[in-house]
Amino acid sequence: VAIRNHLAAGQSMIVHLGGSEFFPDQAVDEVLETLMAARGDLDRPVYVVPVLITYGRRREKEKESLINILFGQTENTMFFQRLVTFLRFASKIFVMPTEPVELARFKEENAELPSGELIQNLRRELIERIDEEKAALIGPFLKSRQEHISMVLQEPDLVRFLEETAAAGKKDYPTLLREARKYLEEIAADYNETYIEMWDRLLSWLWNNIYDGVVVDREGMARIRNISKKMPFVIIPCHRSHIDYLLLSYVFYQHRIQLPFIAAGTNMAFGPFGFLFRKSGAFFLRRSFRGNPLYAEVFAKYLEVMIREGLPIEFFIEGGRSRTGKMVMPKYGLLSMIIQAFQRHAAGDLAAIPVYIGYDRVIEEKSYLKELGGAPKEREKTTDVIKSSRILRKRYGSVYVNIGEPIYLRAFLDAQDKSFTDMTMEERQSLYRKIGYEIALSINKVSVVTPFALISAGLLSSDRRGISHDDLMAIIKEFYEYLVHIGVSLAATFVRRDKAINDALALFDQSGLISRLGEEEGEEAELEEIVYCLDDDKRLNLEYYKNNILHFFLPLCFVATSMLAHPEDNIPLQLILDDYRFLKRLFWNEFIFDQEKEEGEEVNSALNYLHNRGMIAVRQEEGTTEACFEVKGRGRTNLRPFAGLIENYIQSYWIVVRACVYLRKGPRSEREWLKNIHKLGTKMLRKGEISRAEALSEANYQNAMIALQGEGILEVSENSDKKDRKDRKMYALTADRPSQESLRRRLFRFL
């Protein structure tokens, strides 16, 4: 009667569901039966909301500690044990409602069931929803590090590999087994929630003191939570900074999602930080498996065990950090191992989730500049972290995390023309490239445009060393309106656009990236203006942030570059299309392009935008059906900033084309030729043959070298006697001189 009266009065109540769904509980069944019956007397719906009450984030382990055995865990314990658990974890308790059950709908969907079975199913459904929420929060039962190692060593495929290697090689089975165990000790994570709680406190301070906080895609995080209830998942972010490793774990922890186990390079296993990272869920892999098939097999089996256990994994699709600020071409090694593990029925389905990580400013800015200038990459050391403590006295803006569209491997593989097992090795490699490229493209699509990136693009759209405030604002406004037109994700600070731009300019000024010349007292009125000055040695700093958003502008950049390269009044559409295809082919390894879009579609879209903005007019040549375009009035002036965004890339490639002269006397190693290129580029900048200091980028040079191979101008061989990769690779000119001259002339037109 009390229950019926409560419902009739529109009041809420709490019902305890008892223990496991497998143990009957008559009292609970009677309450649920009363609720179901009372619902029929009401003219409004009744919702039952399953609620998870949990004592912190501790992962449940198959082998518990003695204290947990004696004093209780989180469920199915006696009163005294529950009391002790409450006292131990009182500060960590939180309550999470899950998806509700509407009683009328539930009864309708189960109308064929007798009353008793209906109530049992209702209780089971409520408990299962709570269990799903718990799984999303803390993940599956966690085996110990040593158990994972033992499971890998007992994998039938690995045992067979060791036996076959022992039969064919110089080492016996026990020796190979010891080596496999040694590799696993080097690889395996050793997760401990105590360290996670420590990082949570430290990182909360970090994000709110060095940075202005983390801006998170909450809808995307909700999608990940829902996925984690149904299947294992792999988080695949871009890689901008060392703190990416910590950032995503922190964000997942704050949003109450089970933490991923992170694939980290062995360069991160330095000093005490390697120990801390391993305890926080990192597992380590070598940068190259070349020449060590045993290590490759052991690592692949470790990855397979992790996926089969239902543990989420995180790895960076680019391999290393991007030194240029844009997406690096995806690496396929780890991705291929995960797909192979999935195909061996390690999981029913698996979600690959692209994640964008962006920073207003990265803390490694200076080291990236040195590497782009040709300095060798330095191995991480504990002392570097101590020396970098000066970053604690700076402000670096905000951090952004956006979630891309998940790729479900089962559906993705089923959509292919052939089953995975029937594919040749070459077809499988093509599949890995396809899905890796799609992940990279998805990350680009959810990139966040920040005031820092937009200002950097505005300042670098010209080779001038100074620009007036009004001119800069006009360029930024033009860029901003194009970004709004194509519907990209903008930082929340753009709600007050003028303030966001002025605040970012002030930070640029304070950090010494730009200098500001203001109005001088007594100056003539027509000369009074604010001018922002940008020195050559600061352009590469800003290039990093311009590159964060450059991919959004590429179609318009290519079209603008083509139109400005033609001095004629009327420019045929076919010429623009030809130039567009040439630039896209030339920069194929430089940028991530949407392969689903046709060049003609992209060109038409860019031309329509320019036409609607009044920069160009459409003309029809007499006697032809082909459309021509005329650049109107200030059209050329308005097109130049868009073309200027890729001018430094054209100049970088021009430097490499010019540097081919060094190869006329014979092949040179990559290291030696890069030195020649750097020297030539510096000379060309000083002579005024090129105008952009940011064109002197080793990353651009290396991509240009790959492009020249694709054009049939360079051929690459390997000297197996050399250990260093840059000394081992040898570059030589092919005999195709017409292609060299054609590329040289065509590229020169765009300068």
XYZ file of N, CA and C in Angstrom, residues 22 106 122 210 341 357 522 564-565 571 614 635 650 670 682:
45
model
N 21.970 -14.139 -9.831
C 21.863 -15.599 -9.833
C 21.293 -16.141 -8.514
N 8.746 -2.148 -20.721
C 9.386 -3.425 -20.402
C 8.342 -4.548 -20.372
N 13.180 -8.556 -14.996
C 13.333 -7.134 -14.680
C 14.503 -6.929 -13.722
N 49.891 25.301 -15.163
C 50.696 25.562 -16.362
C 49.771 25.876 -17.540
N 45.287 -9.766 -34.304
C 44.794 -10.346 -33.050
C 43.271 -10.439 -33.071
N 44.253 15.471 -29.985
C 44.816 16.190 -28.841
C 45.501 17.436 -29.384
N 52.715 62.159 -30.565
C 53.117 63.228 -31.476
C 53.186 62.799 -32.924
N 46.849 32.590 -58.846
C 47.865 33.650 -58.773
C 49.068 33.350 -59.657
N 49.246 32.068 -60.037
C 50.376 31.710 -60.905
C 50.097 32.044 -62.365
N 41.176 32.678 -66.492
C 41.895 31.434 -66.190
C 40.943 30.270 -66.426
N 32.917 37.227 -53.711
C 33.178 38.335 -54.617
C 34.627 38.478 -55.039
N 40.608 41.024 -55.731
C 40.612 39.563 -55.620
C 41.997 38.980 -55.397
N 56.137 25.082 -50.855
C 56.619 25.164 -52.238
C 58.096 25.542 -52.249
N 71.736 9.820 -46.985
C 70.701 10.758 -46.549
C 71.296 11.835 -45.653
N 69.825 27.763 -46.579
C 70.260 28.960 -45.846
C 70.814 30.007 -46.813
